[in-house]
XYZ file of C-alpha atoms in Angstrom:
344
model
C -17.725 -51.186 13.721
C -16.140 -53.599 11.258
C -17.007 -53.069 7.616
C -16.161 -54.686 4.343
C -13.612 -51.956 3.658
C -11.403 -53.713 6.205
C -10.979 -56.400 3.560
C -9.809 -54.008 0.818
C -6.021 -54.085 0.649
C -4.111 -52.366 -2.135
C -0.863 -53.676 -0.634
C -0.120 -56.762 1.448
C 3.228 -57.998 2.753
C 3.405 -61.793 2.732
C 6.602 -63.393 4.049
C 9.215 -62.273 1.493
C 7.038 -60.529 -1.087
C 4.755 -57.564 -1.594
C 1.343 -58.396 -3.027
C 0.025 -55.554 -5.178
C -3.605 -55.277 -6.237
C -3.592 -54.304 -9.926
C -6.004 -51.375 -9.834
C -6.060 -51.097 -13.612
C -8.205 -54.245 -13.708
C -10.825 -53.096 -11.205
C -13.764 -53.391 -10.928
C -14.023 -56.322 -13.355
C -11.231 -58.368 -11.766
C -9.346 -58.434 -8.477
C -5.850 -59.531 -9.480
C -2.825 -59.482 -7.183
C 0.757 -59.424 -8.448
C 3.579 -60.729 -6.270
C 6.611 -58.434 -6.203
C 9.872 -59.935 -5.028
C 12.184 -57.215 -6.364
C 12.627 -53.469 -6.247
C 12.242 -53.371 -10.037
C 8.809 -54.958 -9.761
C 7.680 -52.354 -7.211
C 8.988 -49.553 -9.442
C 6.997 -50.926 -12.368
C 3.872 -51.317 -10.230
C 4.010 -47.647 -9.203
C 5.000 -46.303 -12.600
C 2.309 -48.277 -14.432
C -0.398 -47.215 -11.925
C -1.048 -50.694 -10.602
C -0.346 -48.834 -7.362
C -1.732 -45.300 -7.192
C -2.644 -42.731 -4.560
C 0.069 -40.762 -2.791
C 0.033 -42.618 0.557
C -0.070 -46.045 -1.118
C 2.819 -45.062 -3.390
C 4.934 -44.142 -0.354
C 4.081 -47.396 1.419
C 4.861 -49.467 -1.675
C 8.206 -47.695 -2.076
C 9.121 -48.491 1.536
C 8.482 -52.173 0.898
C 10.454 -51.807 -2.332
C 13.463 -50.742 -0.259
C 13.087 -53.894 1.836
C 13.166 -56.040 -1.290
C 16.155 -54.101 -2.626
C 18.043 -54.572 0.639
C 17.319 -58.298 0.654
C 18.735 -58.639 -2.844
C 21.778 -56.393 -2.251
C 22.669 -58.069 1.054
C 22.347 -61.527 -0.440
C 24.769 -60.761 -3.259
C 27.148 -58.494 -1.304
C 26.838 -58.674 2.515
C 29.722 -56.226 2.969
C 29.092 -53.596 0.309
C 25.296 -53.636 -0.008
C 24.906 -50.140 1.469
C 27.082 -48.696 -1.287
C 24.767 -50.059 -3.975
C 21.279 -49.684 -2.525
C 21.276 -45.953 -3.248
C 20.718 -46.846 -6.897
C 17.511 -48.645 -5.930
C 16.237 -45.707 -3.915
C 16.863 -43.383 -6.848
C 15.030 -45.784 -9.138
C 11.995 -45.817 -6.861
C 12.086 -42.022 -6.542
C 11.755 -41.729 -10.317
C 8.561 -43.805 -10.470
C 6.108 -40.886 -9.942
C 7.380 -37.287 -9.599
C 4.411 -35.503 -8.000
C 3.460 -37.593 -4.944
C 5.654 -36.262 -2.122
C 4.758 -39.228 0.125
C 7.051 -41.248 -2.113
C 10.090 -39.136 -1.233
C 9.054 -38.882 2.416
C 8.913 -42.669 2.771
C 12.196 -43.168 0.936
C 13.885 -40.625 3.199
C 12.672 -42.512 6.264
C 14.112 -45.723 4.865
C 17.348 -43.986 3.854
C 17.822 -42.697 7.404
C 17.421 -46.206 8.834
C 19.956 -47.536 6.322
C 22.480 -44.851 7.248
C 22.318 -45.887 10.902
C 22.675 -49.628 10.278
C 25.697 -51.837 10.755
C 26.664 -54.926 8.746
C 23.982 -57.286 10.002
C 21.097 -58.476 7.832
C 19.164 -55.244 7.125
C 15.849 -56.850 6.188
C 14.271 -57.283 9.672
C 14.874 -53.653 10.663
C 13.824 -52.214 7.302
C 10.744 -54.426 7.166
C 9.740 -53.232 10.623
C 10.030 -49.615 9.436
C 8.022 -50.277 6.257
C 5.290 -51.994 8.253
C 5.338 -49.068 10.650
C 4.775 -46.611 7.785
C 1.894 -48.774 6.605
C 0.258 -49.070 10.037
C 0.724 -45.369 10.818
C -1.103 -44.455 7.611
C -4.101 -46.623 8.462
C -4.332 -45.126 11.952
C -3.992 -41.596 10.555
C -6.761 -42.242 8.044
C -9.206 -43.372 10.708
C -8.382 -40.316 12.826
C -8.760 -37.920 9.886
C -12.000 -39.616 8.925
C -13.525 -38.912 12.334
C -12.208 -35.356 12.569
C -13.255 -34.436 9.051
C -16.727 -35.907 9.511
C -17.325 -33.596 12.489
C -16.915 -30.566 10.215
C -19.713 -31.608 7.888
C -22.555 -31.021 10.308
C -25.886 -31.954 8.765
C -24.696 -31.561 5.173
C -26.575 -33.954 2.912
C -24.619 -33.778 -0.365
C -20.932 -34.711 -0.564
C -18.931 -34.739 -3.787
C -15.552 -36.428 -4.170
C -13.044 -36.648 -7.013
C -10.642 -39.417 -8.079
C -10.112 -42.234 -5.555
C -8.918 -41.506 -2.036
C -10.006 -44.652 -0.246
C -8.415 -47.885 0.908
C -7.081 -48.431 -2.602
C -5.098 -45.170 -2.515
C -3.761 -45.533 1.024
C -2.695 -48.058 3.611
C -6.382 -48.567 4.372
C -9.704 -46.786 5.010
C -8.805 -43.660 3.031
C -8.281 -39.908 3.338
C -11.156 -37.991 1.704
C -13.119 -41.206 1.274
C -12.343 -42.001 4.905
C -14.107 -38.779 5.902
C -17.072 -39.758 3.728
C -17.166 -43.244 5.272
C -17.090 -41.835 8.800
C -19.719 -39.206 7.951
C -22.058 -41.755 6.382
C -21.943 -43.951 9.483
C -23.207 -41.015 11.547
C -25.902 -39.910 9.089
C -27.221 -41.121 5.750
C -26.053 -38.725 3.020
C -26.052 -38.431 -0.752
C -22.584 -39.224 -2.076
C -21.540 -38.075 -5.531
C -18.367 -39.208 -7.292
C -16.924 -37.771 -10.482
C -15.864 -40.214 -13.167
C -12.363 -38.664 -13.037
C -11.185 -38.831 -16.600
C -9.167 -40.143 -18.340
C -8.363 -43.089 -15.991
C -11.877 -43.136 -14.524
C -10.731 -43.657 -10.938
C -14.077 -42.409 -9.663
C -16.062 -44.840 -11.777
C -13.790 -47.857 -11.472
C -12.432 -47.478 -7.943
C -14.407 -45.088 -5.738
C -17.796 -46.447 -6.775
C -16.497 -49.995 -6.328
C -15.132 -49.240 -2.840
C -18.348 -47.609 -1.684
C -20.315 -50.554 -2.990
C -18.210 -52.858 -0.809
C -19.299 -50.726 2.164
C -22.923 -50.704 0.968
C -22.803 -46.906 0.715
C -24.965 -45.663 -2.188
C -23.130 -43.415 -4.637
C -24.176 -41.431 -7.696
C -21.660 -41.055 -10.506
C -21.470 -37.814 -12.490
C -19.302 -36.788 -15.401
C -16.523 -34.386 -14.470
C -18.189 -31.694 -16.552
C -21.544 -32.080 -14.743
C -20.214 -31.074 -11.306
C -20.865 -27.340 -11.651
C -24.455 -27.915 -12.732
C -24.940 -30.319 -9.837
C -23.743 -27.614 -7.439
C -26.004 -25.019 -9.019
C -28.987 -27.227 -8.170
C -28.036 -27.134 -4.485
C -27.299 -30.850 -4.283
C -23.752 -30.473 -2.911
C -22.671 -28.805 0.349
C -19.093 -30.086 0.530
C -16.448 -31.134 -2.002
C -13.989 -33.491 -0.298
C -10.721 -34.447 -2.022
C -7.278 -35.803 -1.238
C -3.846 -34.490 -2.221
C -0.653 -35.731 -3.805
C 1.417 -32.804 -2.565
C 0.707 -29.735 -0.440
C 3.027 -26.735 -0.564
C 4.002 -24.876 2.615
C 1.502 -22.108 1.830
C -1.424 -24.536 1.498
C -1.559 -24.824 -2.302
C -2.579 -28.357 -3.236
C -1.564 -30.619 -6.101
C -4.211 -33.244 -6.742
C -5.809 -35.190 -9.570
C -6.502 -33.103 -12.662
C -9.939 -31.531 -12.307
C -9.557 -30.666 -8.615
C -8.800 -27.022 -9.376
C -11.912 -26.609 -11.491
C -14.018 -28.185 -8.723
C -12.585 -25.695 -6.226
C -13.429 -22.754 -8.485
C -16.941 -24.084 -9.047
C -17.420 -24.694 -5.337
C -16.394 -21.144 -4.450
C -18.788 -19.717 -7.037
C -21.720 -21.752 -5.695
C -20.995 -21.309 -1.987
C -19.986 -24.944 -1.545
C -17.334 -25.770 1.075
C -14.065 -27.363 -0.091
C -12.095 -29.819 2.071
C -8.696 -31.409 1.450
C -7.811 -34.500 3.504
C -4.209 -35.702 3.624
C -1.595 -36.897 6.116
C 1.236 -34.498 6.971
C 3.584 -36.712 4.945
C 1.888 -35.115 1.920
C 3.057 -31.624 2.930
C 6.278 -30.487 1.261
C 7.554 -28.006 3.819
C 10.482 -27.044 1.585
C 8.212 -25.924 -1.246
C 6.971 -22.361 -0.807
C 4.032 -22.519 -3.207
C 2.207 -24.811 -5.578
C 3.666 -23.168 -8.680
C 6.927 -24.998 -7.955
C 5.363 -28.477 -7.860
C 6.422 -30.721 -10.728
C 3.304 -31.851 -12.563
C 3.461 -35.247 -14.207
C 2.148 -35.664 -17.740
C 1.208 -39.009 -19.196
C 0.923 -40.468 -22.667
C -1.148 -38.741 -25.350
C -2.705 -42.114 -26.164
C -4.691 -42.003 -22.910
C -6.751 -39.207 -24.463
C -6.462 -40.064 -28.136
C -7.559 -43.641 -27.450
C -8.518 -45.673 -30.476
C -9.628 -42.625 -32.439
C -6.341 -41.001 -33.429
C -2.706 -41.970 -33.783
C 0.053 -40.762 -31.452
C 1.909 -39.655 -34.562
C -0.969 -37.614 -35.998
C 0.387 -34.236 -37.125
C -2.896 -32.359 -36.846
C -4.375 -33.738 -33.614
C -2.348 -33.638 -30.417
C -3.235 -34.135 -26.746
C -2.322 -32.384 -23.500
C -2.547 -34.813 -20.606
C -1.402 -33.456 -17.209
C -2.189 -35.874 -14.391
C -2.533 -33.226 -11.676
C -3.378 -29.559 -11.256
C -2.758 -26.964 -8.539
C -5.558 -25.623 -6.355
C -4.554 -22.329 -4.681
C -4.962 -22.221 -0.906
C -7.427 -19.335 -1.291
C -9.998 -21.769 -2.689
C -9.656 -24.263 0.183
C -11.834 -23.949 3.281
C -10.058 -26.567 5.365
C -7.195 -29.043 5.258
C -7.630 -32.058 7.543
C -4.487 -33.890 8.684
C -3.748 -36.432 11.398
C -2.004 -33.660 13.386
C -4.775 -31.120 13.221
C -7.318 -29.195 11.183
C -6.214 -26.077 9.303
C -9.003 -23.696 8.344
C -8.464 -21.133 5.572
C -4.927 -22.460 5.079
C -1.895 -20.259 4.555
C 1.770 -20.628 5.434
C 1.401 -19.485 9.051
C -1.656 -21.613 9.823
C -0.245 -24.693 8.124
C 3.060 -24.204 9.937
C 1.287 -24.613 13.274
C 0.962 -28.365 12.688
C 4.546 -28.882 11.472
């Protein structure tokens, strides 16, 4: 069944450029920026025009295509010796989302196997493949995750994990979309402070699909659960350690603790490209912090001596608090290193 979500594209490749939907301007405006250079893609990721782990990886892959086009044009013989600088630049754009490094490694492998012909057609084919694979994986995860929900009426999600955060359709929001098509349910979305991805992006996406959604403040989630209105919390992930610990948008950990206390099930939905098999546990995941001004706003100065801010972008949810991880390769219940390793 075709839906309006099919028309939501965070990233679009058009001829020789990557069109990036500036998510900072949603929902008031839908503004696309045309990137024709690796530097532009780096800035789009770093500034959060592009956000969401899968979308970041896809954008980086296209960034490599643009870098190769520029390097080959200026130095057809020695371009491979210089493009490593571009890959390192892209890798520095966001440190937590492992999909970024996974996509860059795929592109690096293709580059290492190439000869001296124009690299753009082959690299573009790989980038498009990464993009298309993500969309297909999202649809599959959406269907598989929806089957686990049974007759649950209340679903709560955090941050934005939909078409805007992925190649299309979404991870956690993909599960919610698939579940809603099978049965009308009450969808709750947290505001997701301080960037308000739930308010600005998730609510907007669901509206495009004509799926009713109720917004709640992040701090109201526990009370909502205590009233029996939520049966499942469904979230995405920016990185999953080999033991099943999950790094996701700040506030995910507190939702998991609250869910466990209230007997609410907790689901993480992410492609296997989000799993960092080399990382033993979540404690080793690098957590990005952003500017104090995002919290201080217009009230206080960044240079104020008495009032500071602590602004981590992500937190770590231990595997013990997760009931199930849904991937395109399989479903892992009560995740730990052995169970997660079965889908490697």
